[in-house]
Amino acid sequence: MKNDFKKMEDEMDLLAANMESITSFSEQISCTLQDTRQQITKLSGVHSLLKRLQFLFKLPGKLKNTIQEGHYSQAVQDYIHAQRVLQQYGNMASFQGIQNDCEAIVEELKQKLRDQFKSKEMKLAEAVDLLLQLQEPADSLFSEFLAHAETRLGEQLTLLQDLQDQDIIEFVDVGSSGFLSDLCLVVASYSDMFINRPRQYDIQQCDELDSKALSQLGKFVLCNMDRYFELVGKRVEREQEGGAGDTVVLVRALDRFHRRLQAMNTLFSDTDFARTGTEIVLRAGRRQCRYHLQTLKAHFADTLTQVRQSLAAPKVINQDGDGSASLSELLTSLVLATVEKVKGVLQDLLVFSQPDLTFGLKPHFREAFCVDNVREDLVVGFLHHLTATTRGFCGKGDSKSPPALLLLLSKMCLEFETSSVHYLVSVVDFGRKHYEIDHHGSGILTSEVEICSSMRATAQELLNHYVRMQGLSVSQMLRKSVETRDWLHTIEPRTVRAVMKRVVEDIAAVDSQVGALYEEGQRAERSSDSSRRTHSASVSRHVYRTNWSSYAPSQLDSSLVTNIQKLFSERIEIFSSVEFSKVSILTGIIKISLKTFLECVRLRTFSRYGLQQIQVDTHYLQLYLWRFVADENLVHFLLDEILGSAVHRCLDPVLMEPSVVEIICERG
């Protein structure tokens, strides 16, 4: 081991001597090459400068070649790289020429980059970025970019204009995939290029540019969206012209239109385009409701025409001997047809409130469409039209309407008042899963009570008019029968006049007609006389009636007898409103008829036989009319008034024996 360590120590000493020798030689070489190194460094700097100068001299040609090859980005980088040197030494004649050539080439490049705005390949972001690197004013780029975008979008709008006659779903799809897609792309590109790009200026200058960029973009988007909305609105209105459009197809198209606007709201949040789209949908819904209202009005008019034709057609005599039983069938068909038509219309409009529709969830749309358009304008508006139309038959100038129609419409209004109004209103009021109408949130709702009250008032007006018309019809027969007869030269009565039989027949026909629609109603308790056979009734009546022939003028003035009787009798109101019952209606008609008979008798002068003819006629009427009225005493009183007036107007007031009158009436 000692030998090995000794050997290692010798080798280390030898190595140290070699290192000292090498260091000495290195110092000698450095001293020798010092001057040469400085020359080499100087030559290297000159070489680098020559390379840069060579780049500058070759730059115009290189820029041209790069631009021709389409490498615009490389050309811009080369120009920016050399621009600092050119600007620094631009006052030198040799560099000034190079700078002028480069600037001319760059201007050509700028024009080529601006031409990219017109390209449909949408390489706008790269072109704008290069122009901004070339220190082009940002605000001029805003306007130029939007101007060229306006041209492309205008072509899309022109295409939509040419598609006005195409299917509406196809129209909406073309508008969404074409115009709206391009507009969204323009907005996104514009935002990336001018608004969201890295800030290269001071903060204040960047904020000003952003504000100006947003302002121009907002005007651009609003202008084009207004044109788009105008085209869509016209197309939807065209689809609904004449009501020929399918509601399901229309709503599907509107949903696609409205759904795409949500994307526009996400991209351009400054304006709520979905609300404008909702207004277009709402206008479409309003037009649809108006069309359906006109359909309901036309259907009701057609149904009324069919009813009038049925009433005017010859009656088919049934086994009971009358054809008025068909009135109940006409009433049922009229009410059912009208209610079912309204139900069908509401079912058609339900597609506007489907839960999967984007606009169907909007509170603004639901409140306006469901409350204003469906409930108030359509349902309530139609019910008001129904009452207004039926009341029109009560006008003074409308004398062509058959009385049975008035009776039928009166009962129809009652049917609506009792059940149909509640049913139709409840369809829209309580179908909350479809219409969701808030009774407490809206103060414009027409109450069901108000509608029912109008229906009942209309029914009453129609029924009163029916009574007047039927009373007038009977009254005209009685008036002619009195006015056309020579009562001073008549023969002794042997029979009941034919007109009295006709009056009873007409009253019986009216009774059958009214009974087909209205219940019997309440009658006053009949006296034991009227419940007996006809013969007993006539005897009782003559006992009740003043025996005018038993009084001589010297014993008691007949007018005094009449006045005494009037003092103890109730006043009869002839043209009072009738109740919704058969006996009340017939009572009103008979009151008008007998009152007319009475007034006509008061204007004539009678001989003895003329008076006796009146006696026979009134007795005949009493035999049959008491059963139609609510209170038989009313008939007794009016007939007594007629006979009493005839006695007053008679030159020889001698009445016929009651037994003879009864025989004549029974034979008649």
PDB file of N, CA and C in Angstrom, residues 499-576:
ATOM      1  N   VAL A 499    -165.012  34.279 -36.004  1.00  0.00           N
ATOM      2  CA  VAL A 499    -163.778  34.883 -35.520  1.00  0.00           C
ATOM      3  C   VAL A 499    -163.501  34.488 -34.078  1.00  0.00           C
ATOM      4  N   MET A 500    -164.582  34.281 -33.281  1.00  0.00           N
ATOM      5  CA  MET A 500    -164.383  33.869 -31.894  1.00  0.00           C
ATOM      6  C   MET A 500    -163.838  32.443 -31.827  1.00  0.00           C
ATOM      7  N   LYS A 501    -164.318  31.608 -32.729  1.00  0.00           N
ATOM      8  CA  LYS A 501    -163.778  30.253 -32.786  1.00  0.00           C
ATOM      9  C   LYS A 501    -162.306  30.295 -33.202  1.00  0.00           C
ATOM     10  N   ARG A 502    -162.003  31.198 -34.140  1.00  0.00           N
ATOM     11  CA  ARG A 502    -160.612  31.329 -34.601  1.00  0.00           C
ATOM     12  C   ARG A 502    -159.716  31.839 -33.466  1.00  0.00           C
ATOM     13  N   VAL A 503    -160.240  32.751 -32.676  1.00  0.00           N
ATOM     14  CA  VAL A 503    -159.468  33.264 -31.544  1.00  0.00           C
ATOM     15  C   VAL A 503    -159.140  32.141 -30.577  1.00  0.00           C
ATOM     16  N   VAL A 504    -160.128  31.329 -30.262  1.00  0.00           N
ATOM     17  CA  VAL A 504    -159.899  30.224 -29.335  1.00  0.00           C
ATOM     18  C   VAL A 504    -158.905  29.226 -29.926  1.00  0.00           C
ATOM     19  N   GLU A 505    -159.034  28.961 -31.219  1.00  0.00           N
ATOM     20  CA  GLU A 505    -158.096  28.043 -31.865  1.00  0.00           C
ATOM     21  C   GLU A 505    -156.667  28.589 -31.837  1.00  0.00           C
ATOM     22  N   ASP A 506    -156.535  29.873 -32.122  1.00  0.00           N
ATOM     23  CA  ASP A 506    -155.193  30.474 -32.104  1.00  0.00           C
ATOM     24  C   ASP A 506    -154.593  30.466 -30.705  1.00  0.00           C
ATOM     25  N   ILE A 507    -155.412  30.752 -29.707  1.00  0.00           N
ATOM     26  CA  ILE A 507    -154.918  30.726 -28.329  1.00  0.00           C
ATOM     27  C   ILE A 507    -154.495  29.312 -27.956  1.00  0.00           C
ATOM     28  N   ALA A 508    -155.285  28.328 -28.388  1.00  0.00           N
ATOM     29  CA  ALA A 508    -154.927  26.939 -28.103  1.00  0.00           C
ATOM     30  C   ALA A 508    -153.625  26.561 -28.806  1.00  0.00           C
ATOM     31  N   ALA A 509    -153.437  27.055 -30.036  1.00  0.00           N
ATOM     32  CA  ALA A 509    -152.191  26.774 -30.760  1.00  0.00           C
ATOM     33  C   ALA A 509    -150.998  27.411 -30.052  1.00  0.00           C
ATOM     34  N   VAL A 510    -151.183  28.642 -29.574  1.00  0.00           N
ATOM     35  CA  VAL A 510    -150.116  29.304 -28.824  1.00  0.00           C
ATOM     36  C   VAL A 510    -149.823  28.538 -27.542  1.00  0.00           C
ATOM     37  N   ASP A 511    -150.878  28.056 -26.893  1.00  0.00           N
ATOM     38  CA  ASP A 511    -150.705  27.282 -25.673  1.00  0.00           C
ATOM     39  C   ASP A 511    -149.858  26.040 -25.941  1.00  0.00           C
ATOM     40  N   SER A 512    -150.134  25.366 -27.033  1.00  0.00           N
ATOM     41  CA  SER A 512    -149.349  24.188 -27.395  1.00  0.00           C
ATOM     42  C   SER A 512    -147.912  24.572 -27.732  1.00  0.00           C
ATOM     43  N   GLN A 513    -147.757  25.695 -28.429  1.00  0.00           N
ATOM     44  CA  GLN A 513    -146.421  26.159 -28.810  1.00  0.00           C
ATOM     45  C   GLN A 513    -145.586  26.523 -27.591  1.00  0.00           C
ATOM     46  N   VAL A 514    -146.170  27.273 -26.683  1.00  0.00           N
ATOM     47  CA  VAL A 514    -145.451  27.681 -25.477  1.00  0.00           C
ATOM     48  C   VAL A 514    -145.178  26.476 -24.595  1.00  0.00           C
ATOM     49  N   GLY A 515    -146.163  25.554 -24.521  1.00  0.00           N
ATOM     50  CA  GLY A 515    -145.990  24.383 -23.674  1.00  0.00           C
ATOM     51  C   GLY A 515    -144.845  23.488 -24.098  1.00  0.00           C
ATOM     52  N   ALA A 516    -144.433  23.587 -25.373  1.00  0.00           N
ATOM     53  CA  ALA A 516    -143.301  22.782 -25.833  1.00  0.00           C
ATOM     54  C   ALA A 516    -141.984  23.251 -25.229  1.00  0.00           C
ATOM     55  N   LEU A 517    -141.932  24.490 -24.733  1.00  0.00           N
ATOM     56  CA  LEU A 517    -140.683  25.056 -24.218  1.00  0.00           C
ATOM     57  C   LEU A 517    -140.743  25.433 -22.747  1.00  0.00           C
ATOM     58  N   TYR A 518    -141.900  25.865 -22.264  1.00  0.00           N
ATOM     59  CA  TYR A 518    -141.994  26.377 -20.901  1.00  0.00           C
ATOM     60  C   TYR A 518    -142.883  25.488 -20.034  1.00  0.00           C
ATOM     61  N   GLU A 519    -142.571  25.488 -18.744  1.00  0.00           N
ATOM     62  CA  GLU A 519    -143.378  24.737 -17.790  1.00  0.00           C
ATOM     63  C   GLU A 519    -144.738  25.413 -17.599  1.00  0.00           C
ATOM     64  N   GLU A 520    -145.632  24.674 -16.968  1.00  0.00           N
ATOM     65  CA  GLU A 520    -146.998  25.155 -16.788  1.00  0.00           C
ATOM     66  C   GLU A 520    -147.052  26.447 -15.992  1.00  0.00           C
ATOM     67  N   GLY A 521    -146.365  26.479 -14.856  1.00  0.00           N
ATOM     68  CA  GLY A 521    -146.418  27.659 -13.998  1.00  0.00           C
ATOM     69  C   GLY A 521    -147.516  27.540 -12.955  1.00  0.00           C
ATOM     70  N   GLN A 522    -147.552  28.490 -12.047  1.00  0.00           N
ATOM     71  CA  GLN A 522    -148.532  28.457 -10.952  1.00  0.00           C
ATOM     72  C   GLN A 522    -149.811  29.174 -11.352  1.00  0.00           C
ATOM     73  N   ARG A 523    -150.912  28.562 -10.983  1.00  0.00           N
ATOM     74  CA  ARG A 523    -152.224  29.162 -11.215  1.00  0.00           C
ATOM     75  C   ARG A 523    -152.843  29.539  -9.881  1.00  0.00           C
ATOM     76  N   ALA A 524    -153.745  30.511  -9.943  1.00  0.00           N
ATOM     77  CA  ALA A 524    -154.530  30.837  -8.752  1.00  0.00           C
ATOM     78  C   ALA A 524    -155.535  29.715  -8.503  1.00  0.00           C
ATOM     79  N   GLU A 525    -155.926  29.557  -7.253  1.00  0.00           N
ATOM     80  CA  GLU A 525    -156.901  28.516  -6.938  1.00  0.00           C
ATOM     81  C   GLU A 525    -158.202  28.789  -7.677  1.00  0.00           C
ATOM     82  N   ARG A 526    -158.649  27.767  -8.385  1.00  0.00           N
ATOM     83  CA  ARG A 526    -159.864  27.936  -9.171  1.00  0.00           C
ATOM     84  C   ARG A 526    -161.090  27.794  -8.289  1.00  0.00           C
ATOM     85  N   SER A 527    -162.092  28.543  -8.679  1.00  0.00           N
ATOM     86  CA  SER A 527    -163.347  28.451  -7.935  1.00  0.00           C
ATOM     87  C   SER A 527    -164.024  27.128  -8.229  1.00  0.00           C
ATOM     88  N   SER A 528    -164.946  26.761  -7.392  1.00  0.00           N
ATOM     89  CA  SER A 528    -165.661  25.501  -7.602  1.00  0.00           C
ATOM     90  C   SER A 528    -166.462  25.543  -8.892  1.00  0.00           C
ATOM     91  N   ASP A 529    -166.843  26.782  -9.317  1.00  0.00           N
ATOM     92  CA  ASP A 529    -167.620  26.902 -10.551  1.00  0.00           C
ATOM     93  C   ASP A 529    -166.784  26.500 -11.766  1.00  0.00           C
ATOM     94  N   SER A 530    -165.569  27.005 -11.825  1.00  0.00           N
ATOM     95  CA  SER A 530    -164.760  26.772 -13.013  1.00  0.00           C
ATOM     96  C   SER A 530    -164.276  25.342 -13.086  1.00  0.00           C
ATOM     97  N   SER A 531    -164.305  24.664 -11.947  1.00  0.00           N
ATOM     98  CA  SER A 531    -163.876  23.277 -11.962  1.00  0.00           C
ATOM     99  C   SER A 531    -164.990  22.339 -12.370  1.00  0.00           C
ATOM    100  N   ARG A 532    -166.179  22.889 -12.483  1.00  0.00           N
ATOM    101  CA  ARG A 532    -167.297  22.055 -12.918  1.00  0.00           C
ATOM    102  C   ARG A 532    -167.355  22.009 -14.429  1.00  0.00           C
ATOM    103  N   ARG A 533    -168.406  21.422 -14.918  1.00  0.00           N
ATOM    104  CA  ARG A 533    -168.586  21.333 -16.359  1.00  0.00           C
ATOM    105  C   ARG A 533    -168.895  22.713 -16.929  1.00  0.00           C
ATOM    106  N   THR A 534    -168.826  22.804 -18.198  1.00  0.00           N
ATOM    107  CA  THR A 534    -169.007  24.093 -18.862  1.00  0.00           C
ATOM    108  C   THR A 534    -170.365  24.695 -18.570  1.00  0.00           C
ATOM    109  N   HIS A 535    -171.362  23.881 -18.547  1.00  0.00           N
ATOM    110  CA  HIS A 535    -172.713  24.407 -18.324  1.00  0.00           C
ATOM    111  C   HIS A 535    -172.818  25.079 -16.963  1.00  0.00           C
ATOM    112  N   SER A 536    -172.260  24.429 -15.957  1.00  0.00           N
ATOM    113  CA  SER A 536    -172.321  25.007 -14.621  1.00  0.00           C
ATOM    114  C   SER A 536    -171.518  26.283 -14.547  1.00  0.00           C
ATOM    115  N   ALA A 537    -170.414  26.279 -15.265  1.00  0.00           N
ATOM    116  CA  ALA A 537    -169.572  27.476 -15.243  1.00  0.00           C
ATOM    117  C   ALA A 537    -170.305  28.659 -15.826  1.00  0.00           C
ATOM    118  N   SER A 538    -171.044  28.432 -16.896  1.00  0.00           N
ATOM    119  CA  SER A 538    -171.746  29.547 -17.519  1.00  0.00           C
ATOM    120  C   SER A 538    -172.848  30.064 -16.617  1.00  0.00           C
ATOM    121  N   VAL A 539    -173.526  29.150 -15.908  1.00  0.00           N
ATOM    122  CA  VAL A 539    -174.571  29.600 -14.976  1.00  0.00           C
ATOM    123  C   VAL A 539    -173.963  30.415 -13.859  1.00  0.00           C
ATOM    124  N   SER A 540    -172.857  29.912 -13.340  1.00  0.00           N
ATOM    125  CA  SER A 540    -172.186  30.633 -12.262  1.00  0.00           C
ATOM    126  C   SER A 540    -171.759  32.006 -12.723  1.00  0.00           C
ATOM    127  N   ARG A 541    -171.250  32.061 -13.948  1.00  0.00           N
ATOM    128  CA  ARG A 541    -170.765  33.338 -14.460  1.00  0.00           C
ATOM    129  C   ARG A 541    -171.912  34.331 -14.602  1.00  0.00           C
ATOM    130  N   HIS A 542    -173.064  33.843 -15.003  1.00  0.00           N
ATOM    131  CA  HIS A 542    -174.174  34.771 -15.151  1.00  0.00           C
ATOM    132  C   HIS A 542    -174.717  35.219 -13.816  1.00  0.00           C
ATOM    133  N   VAL A 543    -174.545  34.349 -12.820  1.00  0.00           N
ATOM    134  CA  VAL A 543    -174.921  34.808 -11.483  1.00  0.00           C
ATOM    135  C   VAL A 543    -173.960  35.889 -11.023  1.00  0.00           C
ATOM    136  N   TYR A 544    -172.640  35.649 -11.380  1.00  0.00           N
ATOM    137  CA  TYR A 544    -171.615  36.622 -11.000  1.00  0.00           C
ATOM    138  C   TYR A 544    -171.778  37.926 -11.763  1.00  0.00           C
ATOM    139  N   ARG A 545    -172.160  37.796 -13.058  1.00  0.00           N
ATOM    140  CA  ARG A 545    -172.267  38.988 -13.881  1.00  0.00           C
ATOM    141  C   ARG A 545    -173.544  39.768 -13.536  1.00  0.00           C
ATOM    142  N   THR A 546    -173.425  41.046 -13.610  1.00  0.00           N
ATOM    143  CA  THR A 546    -174.594  41.901 -13.390  1.00  0.00           C
ATOM    144  C   THR A 546    -175.617  41.659 -14.489  1.00  0.00           C
ATOM    145  N   ASN A 547    -176.801  41.433 -14.124  1.00  0.00           N
ATOM    146  CA  ASN A 547    -177.870  41.216 -15.107  1.00  0.00           C
ATOM    147  C   ASN A 547    -178.351  42.573 -15.594  1.00  0.00           C
ATOM    148  N   TRP A 548    -177.696  43.029 -16.689  1.00  0.00           N
ATOM    149  CA  TRP A 548    -177.946  44.392 -17.159  1.00  0.00           C
ATOM    150  C   TRP A 548    -179.408  44.566 -17.585  1.00  0.00           C
ATOM    151  N   SER A 549    -180.072  43.508 -18.005  1.00  0.00           N
ATOM    152  CA  SER A 549    -181.445  43.665 -18.508  1.00  0.00           C
ATOM    153  C   SER A 549    -182.463  43.843 -17.400  1.00  0.00           C
ATOM    154  N   SER A 550    -182.058  43.576 -16.173  1.00  0.00           N
ATOM    155  CA  SER A 550    -183.028  43.689 -15.073  1.00  0.00           C
ATOM    156  C   SER A 550    -183.157  45.104 -14.549  1.00  0.00           C
ATOM    157  N   TYR A 551    -182.270  45.961 -15.021  1.00  0.00           N
ATOM    158  CA  TYR A 551    -182.319  47.343 -14.538  1.00  0.00           C
ATOM    159  C   TYR A 551    -182.957  48.236 -15.585  1.00  0.00           C
ATOM    160  N   ALA A 552    -183.823  49.032 -15.128  1.00  0.00           N
ATOM    161  CA  ALA A 552    -184.415  50.063 -16.000  1.00  0.00           C
ATOM    162  C   ALA A 552    -183.646  51.344 -15.797  1.00  0.00           C
ATOM    163  N   PRO A 553    -183.646  52.212 -16.754  1.00  0.00           N
ATOM    164  CA  PRO A 553    -182.889  53.461 -16.616  1.00  0.00           C
ATOM    165  C   PRO A 553    -183.317  54.274 -15.404  1.00  0.00           C
ATOM    166  N   SER A 554    -184.578  54.167 -15.041  1.00  0.00           N
ATOM    167  CA  SER A 554    -185.041  54.963 -13.917  1.00  0.00           C
ATOM    168  C   SER A 554    -184.603  54.387 -12.583  1.00  0.00           C
ATOM    169  N   GLN A 555    -184.271  53.066 -12.603  1.00  0.00           N
ATOM    170  CA  GLN A 555    -183.908  52.455 -11.336  1.00  0.00           C
ATOM    171  C   GLN A 555    -182.451  52.740 -10.952  1.00  0.00           C
ATOM    172  N   LEU A 556    -181.538  52.554 -11.889  1.00  0.00           N
ATOM    173  CA  LEU A 556    -180.112  52.752 -11.570  1.00  0.00           C
ATOM    174  C   LEU A 556    -179.346  53.005 -12.865  1.00  0.00           C
ATOM    175  N   ASP A 557    -178.634  54.064 -12.863  1.00  0.00           N
ATOM    176  CA  ASP A 557    -177.848  54.380 -14.064  1.00  0.00           C
ATOM    177  C   ASP A 557    -176.764  53.322 -14.265  1.00  0.00           C
ATOM    178  N   SER A 558    -176.672  52.796 -15.502  1.00  0.00           N
ATOM    179  CA  SER A 558    -175.740  51.687 -15.768  1.00  0.00           C
ATOM    180  C   SER A 558    -174.292  52.095 -15.558  1.00  0.00           C
ATOM    181  N   SER A 559    -173.951  53.338 -15.860  1.00  0.00           N
ATOM    182  CA  SER A 559    -172.578  53.794 -15.654  1.00  0.00           C
ATOM    183  C   SER A 559    -172.219  53.786 -14.180  1.00  0.00           C
ATOM    184  N   LEU A 560    -173.214  54.070 -13.336  1.00  0.00           N
ATOM    185  CA  LEU A 560    -172.965  54.034 -11.898  1.00  0.00           C
ATOM    186  C   LEU A 560    -172.667  52.605 -11.447  1.00  0.00           C
ATOM    187  N   VAL A 561    -173.404  51.638 -12.035  1.00  0.00           N
ATOM    188  CA  VAL A 561    -173.147  50.233 -11.702  1.00  0.00           C
ATOM    189  C   VAL A 561    -171.721  49.848 -12.098  1.00  0.00           C
ATOM    190  N   THR A 562    -171.331  50.282 -13.279  1.00  0.00           N
ATOM    191  CA  THR A 562    -169.973  49.972 -13.759  1.00  0.00           C
ATOM    192  C   THR A 562    -168.919  50.571 -12.851  1.00  0.00           C
ATOM    193  N   ASN A 563    -169.089  51.816 -12.481  1.00  0.00           N
ATOM    194  CA  ASN A 563    -168.106  52.487 -11.630  1.00  0.00           C
ATOM    195  C   ASN A 563    -168.017  51.836 -10.258  1.00  0.00           C
ATOM    196  N   ILE A 564    -169.187  51.393  -9.745  1.00  0.00           N
ATOM    197  CA  ILE A 564    -169.171  50.716  -8.448  1.00  0.00           C
ATOM    198  C   ILE A 564    -168.383  49.413  -8.544  1.00  0.00           C
ATOM    199  N   GLN A 565    -168.583  48.674  -9.644  1.00  0.00           N
ATOM    200  CA  GLN A 565    -167.838  47.434  -9.829  1.00  0.00           C
ATOM    201  C   GLN A 565    -166.333  47.698  -9.930  1.00  0.00           C
ATOM    202  N   LYS A 566    -165.930  48.754 -10.615  1.00  0.00           N
ATOM    203  CA  LYS A 566    -164.511  49.068 -10.782  1.00  0.00           C
ATOM    204  C   LYS A 566    -163.849  49.440  -9.464  1.00  0.00           C
ATOM    205  N   LEU A 567    -164.626  50.015  -8.568  1.00  0.00           N
ATOM    206  CA  LEU A 567    -164.071  50.385  -7.271  1.00  0.00           C
ATOM    207  C   LEU A 567    -163.600  49.160  -6.493  1.00  0.00           C
ATOM    208  N   PHE A 568    -164.301  48.061  -6.677  1.00  0.00           N
ATOM    209  CA  PHE A 568    -163.999  46.861  -5.899  1.00  0.00           C
ATOM    210  C   PHE A 568    -163.206  45.821  -6.697  1.00  0.00           C
ATOM    211  N   SER A 569    -162.722  46.212  -7.831  1.00  0.00           N
ATOM    212  CA  SER A 569    -161.911  45.289  -8.629  1.00  0.00           C
ATOM    213  C   SER A 569    -160.480  45.805  -8.710  1.00  0.00           C
ATOM    214  N   GLU A 570    -159.523  44.856  -8.820  1.00  0.00           N
ATOM    215  CA  GLU A 570    -158.114  45.227  -8.923  1.00  0.00           C
ATOM    216  C   GLU A 570    -157.809  45.769 -10.317  1.00  0.00           C
ATOM    217  N   ARG A 571    -156.855  46.694 -10.345  1.00  0.00           N
ATOM    218  CA  ARG A 571    -156.448  47.268 -11.626  1.00  0.00           C
ATOM    219  C   ARG A 571    -155.647  46.237 -12.406  1.00  0.00           C
ATOM    220  N   ILE A 572    -155.945  46.072 -13.691  1.00  0.00           N
ATOM    221  CA  ILE A 572    -155.261  45.093 -14.541  1.00  0.00           C
ATOM    222  C   ILE A 572    -154.244  45.825 -15.418  1.00  0.00           C
ATOM    223  N   GLU A 573    -152.969  45.438 -15.293  1.00  0.00           N
ATOM    224  CA  GLU A 573    -151.919  46.028 -16.121  1.00  0.00           C
ATOM    225  C   GLU A 573    -151.763  45.160 -17.365  1.00  0.00           C
ATOM    226  N   ILE A 574    -152.078  45.724 -18.500  1.00  0.00           N
ATOM    227  CA  ILE A 574    -152.163  44.936 -19.723  1.00  0.00           C
ATOM    228  C   ILE A 574    -150.788  44.547 -20.256  1.00  0.00           C
ATOM    229  N   PHE A 575    -149.854  45.506 -20.316  1.00  0.00           N
ATOM    230  CA  PHE A 575    -148.562  45.263 -20.967  1.00  0.00           C
ATOM    231  C   PHE A 575    -147.435  45.031 -19.955  1.00  0.00           C
ATOM    232  N   SER A 576    -147.729  44.411 -18.845  1.00  0.00           N
ATOM    233  CA  SER A 576    -146.708  44.114 -17.839  1.00  0.00           C
ATOM    234  C   SER A 576    -145.818  42.959 -18.306  1.00  0.00           C
TER     235      SER A 576
END
